[in-house]
Coordinates of C-alpha atoms and ligand atoms in Angstrom, one line a residue:
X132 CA 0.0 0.0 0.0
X133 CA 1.2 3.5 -1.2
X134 CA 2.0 5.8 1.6
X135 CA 0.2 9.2 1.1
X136 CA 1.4 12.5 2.7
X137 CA -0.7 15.6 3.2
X138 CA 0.6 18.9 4.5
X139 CA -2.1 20.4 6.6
X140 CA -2.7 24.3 5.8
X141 CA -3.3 25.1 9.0
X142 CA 0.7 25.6 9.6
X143 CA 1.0 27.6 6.6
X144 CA 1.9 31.2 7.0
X145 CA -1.6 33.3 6.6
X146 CA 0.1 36.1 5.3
X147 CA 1.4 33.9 2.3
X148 CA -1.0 31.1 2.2
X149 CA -1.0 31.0 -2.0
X150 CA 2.5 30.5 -1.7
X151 CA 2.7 28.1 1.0
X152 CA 0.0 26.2 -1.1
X153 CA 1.8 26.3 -3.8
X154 CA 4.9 25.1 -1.8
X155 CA 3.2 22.2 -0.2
X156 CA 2.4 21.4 -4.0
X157 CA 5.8 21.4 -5.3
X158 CA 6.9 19.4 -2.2
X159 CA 5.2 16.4 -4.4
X160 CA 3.4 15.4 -1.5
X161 CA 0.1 14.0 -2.2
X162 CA -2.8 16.3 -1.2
X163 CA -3.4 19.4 0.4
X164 CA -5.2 18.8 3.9
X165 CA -7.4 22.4 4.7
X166 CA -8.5 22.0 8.4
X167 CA -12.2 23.9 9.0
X168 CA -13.2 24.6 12.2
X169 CA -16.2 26.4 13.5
X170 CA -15.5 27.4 17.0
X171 CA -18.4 25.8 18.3
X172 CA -17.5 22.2 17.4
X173 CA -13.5 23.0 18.5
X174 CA -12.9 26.4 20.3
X175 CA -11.4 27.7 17.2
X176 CA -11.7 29.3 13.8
X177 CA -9.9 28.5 10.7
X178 CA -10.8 28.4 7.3
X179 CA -14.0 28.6 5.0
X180 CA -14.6 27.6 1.2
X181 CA -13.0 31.0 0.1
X182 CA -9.7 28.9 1.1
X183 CA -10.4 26.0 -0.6
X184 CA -10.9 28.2 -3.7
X185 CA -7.7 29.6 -3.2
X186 CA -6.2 26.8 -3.4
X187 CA -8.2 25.6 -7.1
X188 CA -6.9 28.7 -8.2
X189 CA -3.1 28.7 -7.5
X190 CA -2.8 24.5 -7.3
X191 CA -5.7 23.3 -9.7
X192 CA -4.0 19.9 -9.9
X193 CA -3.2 19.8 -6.2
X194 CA -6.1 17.3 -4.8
X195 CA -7.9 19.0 -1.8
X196 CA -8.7 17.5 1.1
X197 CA -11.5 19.5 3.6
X198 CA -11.3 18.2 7.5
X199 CA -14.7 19.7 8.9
X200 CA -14.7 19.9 12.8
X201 CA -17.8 21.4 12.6
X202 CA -21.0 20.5 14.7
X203 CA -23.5 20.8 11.7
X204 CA -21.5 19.9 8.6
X205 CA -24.3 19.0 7.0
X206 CA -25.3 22.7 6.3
X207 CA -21.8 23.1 4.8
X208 CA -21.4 20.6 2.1
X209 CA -23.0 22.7 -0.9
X210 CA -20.5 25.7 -0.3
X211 CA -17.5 23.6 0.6
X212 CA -18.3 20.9 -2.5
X213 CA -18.7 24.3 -4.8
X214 CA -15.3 25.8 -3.7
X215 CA -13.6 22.5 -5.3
X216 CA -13.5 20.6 -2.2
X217 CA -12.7 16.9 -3.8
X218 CA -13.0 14.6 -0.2
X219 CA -14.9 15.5 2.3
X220 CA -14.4 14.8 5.9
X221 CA -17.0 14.5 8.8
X222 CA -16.8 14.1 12.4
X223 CA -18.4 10.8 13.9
X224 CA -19.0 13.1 16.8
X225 CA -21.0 15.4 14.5
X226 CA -24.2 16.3 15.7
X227 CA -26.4 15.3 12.1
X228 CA -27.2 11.9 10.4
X229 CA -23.9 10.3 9.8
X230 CA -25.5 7.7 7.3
X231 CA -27.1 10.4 5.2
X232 CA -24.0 12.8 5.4
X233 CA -21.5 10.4 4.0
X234 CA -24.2 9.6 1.6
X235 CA -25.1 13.2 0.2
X236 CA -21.1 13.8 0.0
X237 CA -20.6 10.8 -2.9
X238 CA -24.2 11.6 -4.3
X239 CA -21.9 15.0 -4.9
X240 CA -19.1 13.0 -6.6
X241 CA -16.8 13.6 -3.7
X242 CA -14.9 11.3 -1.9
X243 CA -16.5 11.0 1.8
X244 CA -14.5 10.5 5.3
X245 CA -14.9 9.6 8.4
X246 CA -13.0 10.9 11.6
X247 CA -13.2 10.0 15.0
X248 CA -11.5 12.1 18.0
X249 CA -8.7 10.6 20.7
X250 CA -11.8 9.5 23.4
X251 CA -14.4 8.0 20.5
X252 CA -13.8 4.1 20.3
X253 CA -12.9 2.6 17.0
X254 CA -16.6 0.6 17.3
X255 CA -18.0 4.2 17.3
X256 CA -17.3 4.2 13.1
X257 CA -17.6 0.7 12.1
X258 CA -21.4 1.0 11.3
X259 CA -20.2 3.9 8.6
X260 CA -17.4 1.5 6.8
X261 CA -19.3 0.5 3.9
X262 CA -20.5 4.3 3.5
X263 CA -16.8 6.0 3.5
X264 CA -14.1 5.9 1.5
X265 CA -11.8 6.8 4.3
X266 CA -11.4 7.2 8.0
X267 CA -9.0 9.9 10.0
X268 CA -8.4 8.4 13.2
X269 CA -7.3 11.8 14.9
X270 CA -4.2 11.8 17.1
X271 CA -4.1 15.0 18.7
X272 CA -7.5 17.1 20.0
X273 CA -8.8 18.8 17.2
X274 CA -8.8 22.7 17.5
X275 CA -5.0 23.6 17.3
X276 CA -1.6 22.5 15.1
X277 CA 1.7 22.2 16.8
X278 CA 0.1 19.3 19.9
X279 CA 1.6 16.3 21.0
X280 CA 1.2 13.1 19.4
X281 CA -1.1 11.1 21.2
X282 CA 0.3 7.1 20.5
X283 CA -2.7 5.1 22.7
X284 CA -5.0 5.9 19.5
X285 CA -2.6 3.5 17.8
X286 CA -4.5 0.9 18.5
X287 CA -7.6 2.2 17.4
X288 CA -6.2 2.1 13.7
X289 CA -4.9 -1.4 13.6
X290 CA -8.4 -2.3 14.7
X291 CA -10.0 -0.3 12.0
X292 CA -7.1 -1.8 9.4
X293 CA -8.2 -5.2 10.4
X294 CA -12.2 -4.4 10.6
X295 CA -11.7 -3.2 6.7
X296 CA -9.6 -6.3 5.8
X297 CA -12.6 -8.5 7.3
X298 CA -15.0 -6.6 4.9
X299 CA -12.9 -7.1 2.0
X300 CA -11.8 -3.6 1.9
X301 CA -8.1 -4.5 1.3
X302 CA -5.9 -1.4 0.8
X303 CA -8.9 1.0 2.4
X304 CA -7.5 4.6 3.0
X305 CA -6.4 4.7 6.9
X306 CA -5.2 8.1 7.7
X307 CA -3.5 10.0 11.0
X308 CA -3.7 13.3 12.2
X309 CA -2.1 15.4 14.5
X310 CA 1.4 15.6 15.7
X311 CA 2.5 13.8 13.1
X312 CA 6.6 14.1 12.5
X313 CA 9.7 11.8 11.3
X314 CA 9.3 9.4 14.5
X315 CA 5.5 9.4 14.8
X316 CA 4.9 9.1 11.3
X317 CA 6.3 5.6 10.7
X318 CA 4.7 4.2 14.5
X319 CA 1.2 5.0 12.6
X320 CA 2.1 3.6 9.4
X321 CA 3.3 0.0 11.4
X322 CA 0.1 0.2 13.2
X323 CA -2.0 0.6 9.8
X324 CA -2.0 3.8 8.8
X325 CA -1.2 4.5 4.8
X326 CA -2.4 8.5 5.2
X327 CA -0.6 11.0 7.0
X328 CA -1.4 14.4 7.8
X329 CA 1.4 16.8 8.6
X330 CA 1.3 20.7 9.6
X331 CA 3.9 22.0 11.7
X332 CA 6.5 19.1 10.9
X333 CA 6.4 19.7 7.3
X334 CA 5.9 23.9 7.2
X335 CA 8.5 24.2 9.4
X336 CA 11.0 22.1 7.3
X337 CA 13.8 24.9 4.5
X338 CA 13.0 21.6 2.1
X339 CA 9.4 20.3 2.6
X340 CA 10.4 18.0 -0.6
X341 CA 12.7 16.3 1.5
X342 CA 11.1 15.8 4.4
X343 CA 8.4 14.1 2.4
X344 CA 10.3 11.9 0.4
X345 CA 11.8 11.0 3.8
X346 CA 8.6 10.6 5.8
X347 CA 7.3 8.3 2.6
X348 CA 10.4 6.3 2.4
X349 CA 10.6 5.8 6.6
X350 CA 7.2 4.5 6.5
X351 CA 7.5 2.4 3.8
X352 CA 10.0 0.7 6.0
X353 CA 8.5 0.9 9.0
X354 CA 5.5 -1.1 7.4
X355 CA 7.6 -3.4 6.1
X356 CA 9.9 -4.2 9.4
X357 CA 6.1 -4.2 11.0
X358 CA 4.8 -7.3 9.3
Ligands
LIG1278 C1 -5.9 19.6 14.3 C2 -5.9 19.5 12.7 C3 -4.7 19.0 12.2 C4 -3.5 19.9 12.4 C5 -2.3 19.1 12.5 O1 -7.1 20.0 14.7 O2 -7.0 18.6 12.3 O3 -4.8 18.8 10.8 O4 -3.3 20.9 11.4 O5 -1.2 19.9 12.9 P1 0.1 19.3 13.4 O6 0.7 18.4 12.3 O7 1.0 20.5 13.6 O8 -0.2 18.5 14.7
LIG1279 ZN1 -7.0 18.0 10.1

């Protein structure tokens, strides 16, 4: 399974975001990750579709990927969808109907996703499998770049890698996010993980390239040495 790398926007500098878009672009990593958050869901703001458009506009082959931590992301799917939002991501924790989210979102053409927070159990998403194309198995609390890692939720995605496997669902997208960096990165990918989010680690880095041809190549191996 391919490892895919995604450098969250949310470390980006604001007062050059098109640049740092276009940065995280050229870094070759795999899609851009554009954290929403509606200070009512997580006590903070972030971004709204006017970002995601943005990033059409200066990276229209750059595949965008929109985290909502947003209490009623049902009302927000037109807007974000419209800005050229290409998978969508809902909390489990949301407060609409999970079934019928995930639903409208592919009825849209959009990939849909699933996330589930550090204190939700694994069981909490395995009703949704058959409805989502992928699940974020958050390792930080949302709200704020730059946290801790948080390793217990570890186990959490080997026991979504091996739910998936049971349904068939071989190579089914597994992703981390939140404190994700050189030595966390391939602990995830070992324990199932085959996406990886990344702010502060990769914004921080002079060659982003570099760091994510090394945080691809460290967890191929670390897969490998796992099985
Ligand atoms: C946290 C966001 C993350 C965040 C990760 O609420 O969902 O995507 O940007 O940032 P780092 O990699 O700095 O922990
Ligand atoms: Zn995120």
């Amino acid at each position: 399974m391919q490892i895919q790398i995604l450098p969250s926007l949310l470390a980006a500098d604001f007062g050059r975001l098109a640049d740092d878009i276009v940065r995280a672009e050229a870094s070759g990593a795999d899609a851009l990750h554009i954290d929403v958050m509606d200070a009512h869901f997580v006590p903070n703001l972030s971004f709204g579709p006017d970002v995601v458009a943005l990033s059409r506009k200066v990276a229209p082959g750059f595949y965008r990927h929109v985290h909502l931590m947003m209490t009623r992301p049902d009302l927000y799917l037109e807007p974000f969808a419209n800005a050229g939002a290409q998978t969508i991501q809902i909390h489990v924790e949301a407060d609409c109907d999970i079934h019928a989210e995930l639903k409208r979102i592919r009825g849209m053409g959009l990939r849909a996703g699933l996330v589930l927070n550090p204190e939700t159990p694994s069981d909490a998403v395995f009703p949704y499998m058959k409805e989502c194309d992928e699940i974020l198995v958050m390792t930080v609390h949302p709200g704020y770049g730059g946290q801790s890692f948080i390793a217990e939720c570890l186990p959490k995605v080997t026991a979504i890698r091996r739910r998936a496997d049971a349904l068939g669902r071989a190579g089914f997208d597994i992703m981390v996010d939140g404190g994700v960096n050189g030595e966390t990165g391939p602990q995830a990918a070992a324990a199932g993980a085959n996406q990886l989010v990344a702010g502060s680690y990769l914004f921080k880095q002079s060659d982003m390239a570099a760091a994510v041809r090394a945080l691809r190549a460290d967890c191929g191996r670390s897969v490998a040495s796992a099985k």
